[in-house]
XYZ file of C-alpha atoms in Angstrom:
595
model
C 0.000 0.000 0.000
C 2.898 2.389 0.644
C 3.539 2.526 -3.125
C 0.056 3.729 -4.095
C -0.806 7.408 -4.614
C -4.347 8.635 -5.326
C -4.673 12.167 -6.608
C -7.023 14.346 -8.642
C -6.492 17.455 -10.733
C -8.477 20.585 -9.920
C -8.485 23.793 -11.921
C -10.691 26.479 -13.427
C -12.197 25.692 -16.832
C -9.594 26.043 -19.602
C -6.453 26.101 -17.457
C -5.012 23.093 -19.262
C -5.613 20.174 -16.886
C -6.534 17.645 -19.611
C -3.421 18.492 -21.628
C -1.220 18.141 -18.570
C -2.863 14.780 -17.828
C -1.872 13.696 -21.378
C 1.770 14.500 -20.612
C 1.693 12.527 -17.361
C 0.249 9.503 -19.195
C 2.820 9.809 -21.956
C 5.734 10.243 -19.557
C 4.789 7.215 -17.452
C 4.303 5.211 -20.710
C 0.726 4.379 -19.675
C -0.269 5.161 -23.202
C 1.725 4.304 -26.311
C 2.648 7.073 -28.746
C 0.415 5.365 -31.281
C -2.710 5.801 -29.128
C -1.853 9.336 -28.090
C -4.228 12.093 -29.133
C -4.883 15.472 -27.561
C -7.011 15.323 -24.366
C -6.955 11.541 -24.403
C -9.146 11.255 -21.287
C -12.001 13.283 -22.810
C -13.601 10.496 -24.788
C -17.075 11.989 -25.375
C -17.525 13.743 -28.738
C -19.162 16.641 -26.945
C -16.148 17.113 -24.678
C -13.793 17.223 -27.639
C -15.919 19.665 -29.620
C -16.419 22.151 -26.811
C -13.002 21.636 -25.265
C -14.464 21.054 -21.790
C -14.377 18.063 -19.469
C -17.851 16.872 -18.466
C -17.137 13.520 -16.796
C -14.493 12.666 -14.221
C -12.124 10.002 -15.577
C -9.898 7.649 -13.620
C -6.705 5.978 -14.878
C -3.768 4.182 -13.242
C -0.134 4.979 -14.125
C 3.013 3.085 -13.132
C 6.183 5.033 -12.438
C 9.589 3.889 -11.200
C 11.194 6.355 -8.771
C 14.578 5.685 -7.077
C 14.363 2.023 -8.073
C 10.880 1.450 -6.600
C 7.723 0.988 -8.622
C 4.787 3.246 -7.712
C 1.132 3.063 -8.769
C -0.421 6.463 -9.341
C -4.217 6.702 -9.663
C -5.181 9.907 -11.435
C -8.755 11.202 -11.422
C -9.280 14.004 -13.950
C -12.122 16.389 -13.046
C -14.256 19.000 -14.878
C -13.628 22.709 -14.347
C -17.022 24.276 -15.045
C -19.154 25.225 -12.025
C -22.144 23.221 -13.339
C -20.132 20.036 -12.923
C -18.695 20.745 -9.488
C -20.681 17.735 -8.243
C -18.342 15.487 -10.277
C -15.396 17.194 -8.590
C -16.772 16.598 -5.085
C -16.981 12.856 -5.858
C -13.439 12.639 -7.192
C -12.057 14.478 -4.179
C -13.719 11.973 -1.826
C -11.606 9.175 -3.373
C -8.181 10.902 -3.134
C -5.433 11.876 -0.681
C -3.938 14.652 -2.765
C -4.741 17.176 -5.458
C -2.783 18.964 -8.149
C -3.969 22.563 -8.152
C -3.361 23.857 -11.660
C -3.290 27.577 -12.321
C -2.854 29.174 -15.732
C 0.251 31.392 -15.597
C -1.309 33.893 -17.998
C -4.726 34.185 -16.277
C -3.985 33.740 -12.603
C -6.315 32.270 -10.013
C -9.936 32.220 -11.079
C -13.187 31.564 -9.318
C -13.697 27.866 -9.845
C -10.118 27.222 -8.706
C -11.030 28.736 -5.360
C -14.261 26.829 -4.787
C -12.713 23.502 -5.864
C -9.718 24.251 -3.667
C -11.992 24.762 -0.636
C -13.626 21.405 -1.412
C -10.183 19.772 -1.395
C -9.102 21.484 1.835
C -12.302 20.328 3.600
C -11.304 16.737 2.794
C -7.741 17.365 4.131
C -6.061 16.691 0.797
C -2.377 17.461 0.283
C -2.254 20.237 -2.331
C 0.517 20.543 -4.925
C 0.347 23.920 -6.674
C 1.363 23.904 -10.358
C 1.830 26.897 -12.621
C 0.763 25.737 -16.082
C 1.218 27.262 -19.564
C 4.648 28.682 -18.721
C 5.582 28.578 -22.420
C 3.070 31.329 -23.296
C 4.547 34.754 -24.047
C 1.792 36.325 -21.896
C 2.685 34.272 -18.778
C 3.191 36.302 -15.562
C 4.785 33.699 -13.274
C 5.866 36.003 -10.446
C 2.483 37.729 -9.976
C 0.558 34.462 -10.152
C 2.965 32.856 -7.651
C 2.135 35.685 -5.232
C -1.575 34.911 -5.664
C -1.041 31.193 -4.995
C 1.107 31.833 -1.893
C -1.555 34.241 -0.590
C -4.350 31.737 -1.281
C -2.956 28.518 0.189
C -0.028 29.764 2.269
C 2.599 27.479 0.721
C 6.270 28.346 0.130
C 7.192 29.918 -3.209
C 9.629 27.117 -4.007
C 6.833 24.515 -3.599
C 5.103 25.825 -6.715
C 6.096 23.774 -9.778
C 6.375 25.659 -13.086
C 5.123 23.446 -15.931
C 3.721 23.383 -19.413
C 1.309 20.764 -20.686
C 2.189 21.625 -24.260
C 5.996 21.293 -24.151
C 6.156 18.765 -21.284
C 8.230 21.034 -19.050
C 8.049 20.202 -15.333
C 6.344 16.816 -15.740
C 9.164 14.946 -13.996
C 9.049 17.327 -11.000
C 5.264 16.848 -10.791
C 5.626 13.047 -10.658
C 8.334 13.349 -7.981
C 6.184 15.753 -5.968
C 3.220 13.358 -6.152
C 5.360 10.551 -4.713
C 7.122 12.677 -2.080
C 4.359 14.991 -0.878
C 1.089 13.081 -1.225
C 0.629 10.617 1.655
C 0.108 6.924 0.888
C -3.480 5.819 1.509
C -4.318 4.679 5.062
C -6.413 1.569 5.462
C -6.476 -1.875 6.984
C -6.328 -4.798 4.555
C -7.543 -7.208 7.246
C -10.604 -5.163 8.215
C -14.051 -5.869 6.663
C -14.360 -4.532 3.125
C -15.342 -0.879 2.728
C -15.230 0.665 -0.772
C -16.645 4.005 -1.918
C -18.329 4.091 -5.326
C -17.368 7.374 -6.994
C -18.650 6.763 -10.518
C -20.484 4.279 -12.703
C -20.786 3.751 -16.450
C -23.177 1.784 -18.604
C -21.757 -0.813 -20.966
C -24.291 -2.339 -23.400
C -22.598 -5.773 -23.234
C -21.647 -6.086 -19.580
C -24.280 -4.025 -17.785
C -23.260 -1.436 -15.235
C -19.612 -1.071 -14.257
C -19.019 0.681 -10.934
C -15.737 2.485 -10.151
C -14.714 2.521 -6.503
C -11.886 3.281 -4.112
C -11.174 0.593 -1.507
C -10.841 2.211 1.930
C -10.411 -0.977 4.040
C -10.205 -4.685 3.244
C -9.698 -6.544 -0.034
C -12.130 -7.280 -2.846
C -11.466 -10.467 -4.836
C -12.893 -11.925 -7.996
C -15.873 -14.178 -7.193
C -16.656 -12.525 -3.813
C -20.287 -12.025 -2.796
C -20.645 -8.276 -2.265
C -23.423 -6.046 -0.980
C -24.200 -2.406 -1.849
C -25.189 -0.794 1.446
C -27.560 1.996 0.319
C -29.726 -0.289 -1.802
C -29.099 -3.480 0.178
C -28.697 -5.546 -3.019
C -26.209 -8.427 -3.219
C -24.095 -9.429 -6.240
C -21.231 -11.670 -7.308
C -18.038 -9.885 -8.288
C -17.646 -11.464 -11.751
C -14.596 -9.372 -12.532
C -12.513 -6.813 -10.646
C -9.537 -4.886 -11.904
C -7.760 -1.559 -12.254
C -8.497 1.227 -14.704
C -5.872 1.606 -17.398
C -6.822 3.126 -20.745
C -9.056 0.050 -20.973
C -10.275 -2.123 -18.099
C -7.437 -4.305 -16.815
C -8.681 -7.406 -14.884
C -6.847 -8.444 -11.686
C -7.472 -11.262 -9.165
C -7.922 -8.786 -6.280
C -7.952 -5.069 -5.415
C -6.460 -4.232 -2.014
C -7.067 -1.336 0.392
C -5.994 2.062 -0.887
C -6.399 1.221 -4.565
C -8.923 2.364 -7.147
C -10.677 -0.207 -9.332
C -13.808 -1.341 -11.089
C -16.320 -4.147 -10.561
C -18.449 -5.946 -13.148
C -21.308 -7.837 -11.517
C -23.979 -8.061 -14.188
C -26.128 -5.253 -12.732
C -28.782 -4.401 -15.292
C -30.831 -1.529 -13.908
C -29.518 1.940 -13.251
C -31.382 2.333 -9.955
C -29.269 -0.309 -8.228
C -26.028 1.672 -8.278
C -25.939 4.860 -6.269
C -22.826 6.957 -6.532
C -21.440 7.526 -3.038
C -22.658 4.119 -1.879
C -20.422 1.702 0.076
C -19.562 -1.816 -1.155
C -18.961 -4.477 1.501
C -18.888 -8.281 1.805
C -22.054 -10.269 2.479
C -20.518 -12.628 5.075
C -18.274 -10.045 6.780
C -20.004 -6.670 6.389
C -18.541 -3.434 7.737
C -20.493 -1.727 10.512
C -21.159 1.629 8.866
C -21.177 3.232 5.423
C -18.538 5.781 4.379
C -19.474 9.369 5.206
C -18.547 12.635 3.575
C -20.601 12.312 0.452
C -23.087 15.028 -0.338
C -26.477 14.826 -2.014
C -26.861 16.795 -5.212
C -29.085 19.910 -5.145
C -30.619 20.682 -8.536
C -31.009 24.376 -9.290
C -32.969 24.508 -12.470
C -36.056 22.515 -13.395
C -37.278 22.025 -16.944
C -39.587 19.624 -18.725
C -38.109 17.272 -21.326
C -40.677 15.818 -23.725
C -40.317 13.445 -26.678
C -41.300 15.071 -29.995
C -43.326 11.965 -30.760
C -45.429 10.823 -27.769
C -44.883 7.160 -28.691
C -41.210 7.498 -27.741
C -42.035 8.114 -24.064
C -40.851 4.700 -22.803
C -37.724 4.904 -24.917
C -36.971 8.330 -23.449
C -37.422 6.909 -19.954
C -34.842 4.166 -20.671
C -32.413 6.738 -22.100
C -32.797 8.968 -19.040
C -32.031 6.032 -16.736
C -28.835 5.214 -18.623
C -27.836 8.862 -18.669
C -28.386 9.171 -14.927
C -25.840 6.393 -14.499
C -22.920 8.328 -15.753
C -24.336 11.660 -14.633
C -25.502 11.194 -11.062
C -26.431 14.869 -10.715
C -29.450 14.533 -13.023
C -32.785 14.075 -11.211
C -36.153 13.488 -12.894
C -39.795 12.481 -12.435
C -42.629 11.944 -14.954
C -45.115 14.765 -15.715
C -47.603 15.670 -18.438
C -48.554 18.839 -20.304
C -51.576 19.800 -22.392
C -49.456 21.059 -25.287
C -46.715 18.422 -25.270
C -48.182 15.190 -23.872
C -46.149 12.962 -21.526
C -42.596 13.770 -20.534
C -40.261 14.280 -17.577
C -39.616 17.067 -15.115
C -35.836 17.189 -14.752
C -33.588 18.907 -12.248
C -30.231 20.247 -13.474
C -27.272 21.910 -11.799
C -27.290 24.840 -14.201
C -27.921 25.986 -17.755
C -24.779 24.424 -19.265
C -25.700 21.139 -17.598
C -29.158 21.357 -19.168
C -27.712 22.023 -22.634
C -25.266 19.108 -22.309
C -27.987 16.655 -21.179
C -30.151 17.659 -24.122
C -27.272 17.186 -26.565
C -26.305 13.845 -25.027
C -29.884 12.575 -25.346
C -29.824 13.517 -29.025
C -26.367 12.087 -29.750
C -25.931 9.054 -27.571
C -29.535 7.847 -27.605
C -30.833 9.366 -30.877
C -33.785 10.962 -29.018
C -35.204 14.217 -30.335
C -36.646 16.102 -27.383
C -38.407 19.388 -26.639
C -37.247 21.290 -23.556
C -39.641 23.688 -21.842
C -38.812 26.965 -20.131
C -36.642 26.279 -17.056
C -38.024 27.365 -13.677
C -37.912 26.624 -9.939
C -40.561 25.265 -7.573
C -42.910 27.580 -5.646
C -45.385 27.132 -2.803
C -48.906 28.497 -3.367
C -51.410 29.062 -0.528
C -55.135 29.125 -1.342
C -57.736 31.198 0.507
C -58.918 28.004 2.231
C -55.420 27.658 3.681
C -54.292 24.760 1.479
C -50.599 24.535 0.617
C -49.717 23.494 -2.958
C -46.212 22.859 -4.317
C -46.006 24.322 -7.821
C -43.271 22.863 -10.046
C -44.860 24.007 -13.257
C -46.662 27.341 -13.886
C -49.722 25.462 -15.170
C -50.249 23.951 -11.688
C -50.820 27.393 -10.126
C -54.372 27.645 -8.713
C -56.861 30.090 -10.217
C -56.346 33.751 -9.256
C -59.777 33.838 -7.550
C -58.764 31.012 -5.163
C -55.147 32.059 -4.663
C -54.130 33.823 -1.464
C -50.358 34.296 -1.915
C -47.276 32.613 -3.380
C -43.892 31.983 -1.743
C -40.686 31.530 -3.721
C -37.343 30.009 -2.705
C -34.542 32.384 -1.717
C -30.855 31.592 -1.700
C -27.755 33.029 -0.108
C -25.337 33.769 -2.948
C -21.614 34.198 -2.382
C -19.659 35.831 -5.164
C -15.859 36.084 -5.065
C -14.444 38.575 -7.540
C -11.798 41.212 -8.186
C -12.507 44.572 -6.574
C -12.703 46.362 -9.946
C -15.902 44.451 -10.850
C -17.809 45.155 -7.619
C -19.943 47.942 -9.166
C -21.302 46.079 -12.190
C -21.885 42.908 -10.138
C -23.879 44.806 -7.511
C -25.985 46.403 -10.237
C -26.651 42.982 -11.761
C -27.674 41.430 -8.425
C -29.891 44.350 -7.395
C -31.632 44.251 -10.804
C -32.293 40.578 -10.091
C -34.065 41.559 -6.814
C -31.011 40.740 -4.691
C -30.353 42.247 -1.244
C -26.711 42.934 -0.348
C -25.936 41.382 3.042
C -22.176 41.561 3.354
C -19.032 42.751 1.606
C -15.746 41.309 2.765
C -12.266 41.982 1.347
C -10.295 38.708 1.315
C -7.119 40.396 -0.003
C -6.414 43.858 -1.416
C -8.048 43.109 -4.732
C -10.382 40.176 -3.990
C -13.828 40.727 -2.534
C -16.484 38.364 -1.295
C -20.027 39.682 -1.766
C -22.976 38.014 -0.048
C -26.488 38.496 -1.418
C -29.899 37.106 -0.619
C -31.874 36.695 -3.812
C -34.725 34.695 -5.332
C -33.606 31.446 -6.935
C -35.845 32.106 -9.951
C -33.761 35.131 -10.961
C -30.611 33.034 -11.153
C -32.034 30.264 -13.273
C -32.000 31.937 -16.674
C -28.851 33.749 -17.579
C -27.499 35.071 -14.297
C -24.348 32.990 -14.383
C -23.536 33.852 -17.999
C -24.025 37.564 -17.312
C -21.912 37.373 -14.181
C -19.102 35.769 -16.185
C -19.397 38.389 -18.928
C -19.265 41.471 -16.709
C -16.443 40.065 -14.587
C -14.425 38.825 -17.590
C -14.702 35.276 -16.259
C -13.290 36.203 -12.881
C -16.182 35.697 -10.484
C -17.004 32.525 -8.672
C -20.556 31.951 -7.691
C -21.737 29.628 -4.986
C -25.089 29.492 -3.259
C -26.977 27.833 -0.419
C -30.761 27.571 -0.237
C -32.405 29.677 2.503
C -36.183 29.561 3.071
C -39.339 30.337 1.089
C -40.493 33.958 1.208
C -43.721 35.667 0.190
C -43.509 37.410 -3.199
C -45.799 39.262 -5.563
C -45.735 36.747 -8.406
C -48.085 36.527 -11.363
C -48.583 33.852 -13.985
C -47.808 35.103 -17.464
C -49.517 33.190 -20.273
C -48.662 33.284 -23.952
C -51.628 32.996 -26.324
C -51.164 31.990 -29.953
C -54.175 32.594 -32.141
C -56.242 32.929 -28.948
C -55.077 29.560 -27.551
C -52.919 29.279 -24.471
C -49.603 27.422 -24.869
C -48.879 25.945 -21.446
C -45.256 25.095 -22.241
C -44.463 28.814 -22.625
C -46.141 29.995 -19.382
C -43.939 31.478 -16.699
C -44.317 32.612 -13.092
C -42.759 36.020 -12.839
C -42.553 38.996 -10.491
C -45.259 41.583 -11.208
C -42.702 44.378 -11.793
C -40.949 42.431 -14.563
C -44.059 40.935 -16.164
C -44.729 43.704 -18.703
C -41.161 43.810 -20.085
C -40.921 40.046 -20.147
C -44.246 39.666 -21.971
C -43.286 42.254 -24.574
C -39.897 40.640 -25.248
C -41.480 37.181 -25.477
C -43.999 38.330 -28.079
C -41.291 40.030 -30.167
C -39.067 36.966 -30.014
C -41.855 34.555 -30.972
C -42.791 36.786 -33.885
C -39.279 36.228 -35.317
C -39.327 32.485 -34.736
C -42.784 31.286 -35.740
C -43.065 30.825 -39.512
C -45.789 32.761 -41.375
C -48.993 30.917 -42.176
C -51.773 31.493 -44.719
C -53.662 33.398 -42.036
C -52.831 36.154 -39.560
C -51.644 34.969 -36.119
C -51.905 37.203 -33.069
C -49.331 36.505 -30.313
C -50.478 37.823 -26.955
C -49.038 37.906 -23.453
C -51.683 37.855 -20.742
C -51.940 37.991 -16.960
C -55.247 36.303 -16.211
C -57.751 37.894 -18.603
C -55.737 41.066 -19.111
C -53.647 41.270 -22.297
C -50.419 43.166 -21.626
C -48.581 42.807 -24.955
C -49.361 41.799 -28.511
C -47.555 41.178 -31.785
C -49.085 40.003 -35.046
C -47.580 37.655 -37.609
C -48.856 38.840 -40.976
C -50.496 36.348 -43.293
C -48.826 35.069 -46.441
C -50.952 36.373 -49.279
C -51.617 34.614 -52.492
C -52.154 37.084 -55.317
C -55.702 36.086 -56.288
C -56.145 39.092 -58.597
C -53.282 38.047 -60.883
C -55.543 36.304 -63.377
C -57.977 39.234 -63.420
C -56.648 41.924 -65.752
C -58.627 44.808 -67.246
C -62.356 45.240 -66.709
C -64.114 46.827 -63.749
C -62.551 47.267 -60.295
C -65.562 45.508 -58.768
C -64.320 42.187 -60.251
C -61.071 42.482 -58.271
C -62.981 43.590 -55.175
C -65.160 40.488 -55.401
C -62.144 38.155 -55.534
C -60.500 39.909 -52.580
C -63.690 39.709 -50.498
C -63.906 36.009 -51.277
C -60.303 35.542 -50.148
C -60.988 37.469 -46.941
C -63.826 35.087 -46.021
C -61.583 32.083 -46.663
C -58.848 33.532 -44.407
C -61.368 34.030 -41.593
C -62.484 30.421 -41.782
C -58.882 29.242 -41.904
C -58.046 31.204 -38.799
C -60.837 29.491 -36.858
C -59.679 25.973 -37.702
C -55.959 26.602 -38.321
C -53.433 25.460 -35.726
C -49.969 26.953 -35.312
C -46.857 24.752 -35.323
C -44.303 25.995 -32.793
C -40.660 25.311 -33.704
C -38.318 23.908 -31.034
C -36.263 27.152 -30.959
C -39.324 29.028 -29.706
C -39.335 27.037 -26.447
C -35.702 27.927 -25.835
C -36.101 31.528 -27.001
C -37.048 32.552 -23.488
C -33.536 31.761 -22.307
C -31.871 34.137 -24.698
C -34.235 37.104 -24.467
C -31.511 39.695 -23.988
């Protein structure tokens, strides 16, 4: 066990952690030059296209140092705030972390919040200054920031470059010297923490785990503590670039188990594996539940695909444990699911993965949060979807969830960020200077205001240098109204929104304008209206496509043309009564990009 090292890589998005991981794999000859491609651990097409890591990946490297052979288990993590749940799981399985900072950009928000996660778990932190080969690198200033942040010595910071391979040897030495070997008792009852799971169409579900105590052998009868189910370990092994079977995995190591599990519900990430005949007394602690921020409905375009969509969602939940969902139905869209996401990027990625990996075409409704409505009779109703709101005549008041938002940023961006938060109905609670140019702002604000585009705007006005973290507070009474969108006089429930009365007029007007651009013209005129109850607050009209019926009528009296036009007018009226309007998929997502 003394020759095992478990570590993860934490960094802000785009600071070069996947490239540096490539160099480590190449240097330890874990991967042959023939198999080498850029960002080798990002194996999803989506990850390669967008240049972001979505899933944590685990891989074992072997490295000989001073004549001894060491086994290094690397867990690569995502950098975007929407996937910080993946990071929290990786950190739970490690003893050390490489903190990577881009020498040209300095410390950024996500670095700080991931760093705090690592410090809470008492990980040994190795600071690394990456991208030293860039002409715009400012090593000395960034070193000052790192020293100030984690209080290490300047000489502990390793200068490196993922592109040229500079500093890789020092990093490997530092991992072996500074990161402690895992603690654990091989003779104790088996305790292993599941930190990830993937679905394989041929072998069922493969769970990845870190053995804390005991030994797991091929053919053992094992039990998953949270679900209480028992299985045979058909195959255990370590994670190389492919799965590498071994007879046993001992305490301190990271491995996988294939046990013919078929259904996604049976594996819970964060669960503890133990033996059936010699179980451990308690499950492993320190694993947090996911808290979804944004709720949206996902519906199949064709209602017959509902069951297929359900199966796809279950498989997707396997390798994305932060997705939560339950079935719901809508008048406009039929049967579908109400899903909880960690943020807007997460929602986009899930939608794309459904389309790519499972060939499902889906419609996503307007994202929102859940409210509590109280009727005049004193009933309490939880409203997840604006269409569930009781009638205005029966409604007494509505409460919405508030959160405590903590924003860490540079002092030069305090003004614009305050303006943004106050426009989003935020209340400033505290302003605390961490260093001379880094401020922590604390706001209390409604969760609903954050759902749409708050994070993107925050990133834009702070040039990417603002970290955002929040904790739910309680529900508070608010003056909310239900805004309906009417197309051709018919209400479209998938476009309804619950919104604060002060913002309703602007929102309704923008919605109507946006829909006017997106809905194709028909043979008849379509009015688009925004309404609160029976009161119309905004209207746009999509003009009809006209056929030139007078083309064949040349010369003669004007009354002949008149007659044809009158006849056409009658036809248009009838069409408008029976005509239905097709809404394109972009219209449902238009709400997100109103500004």
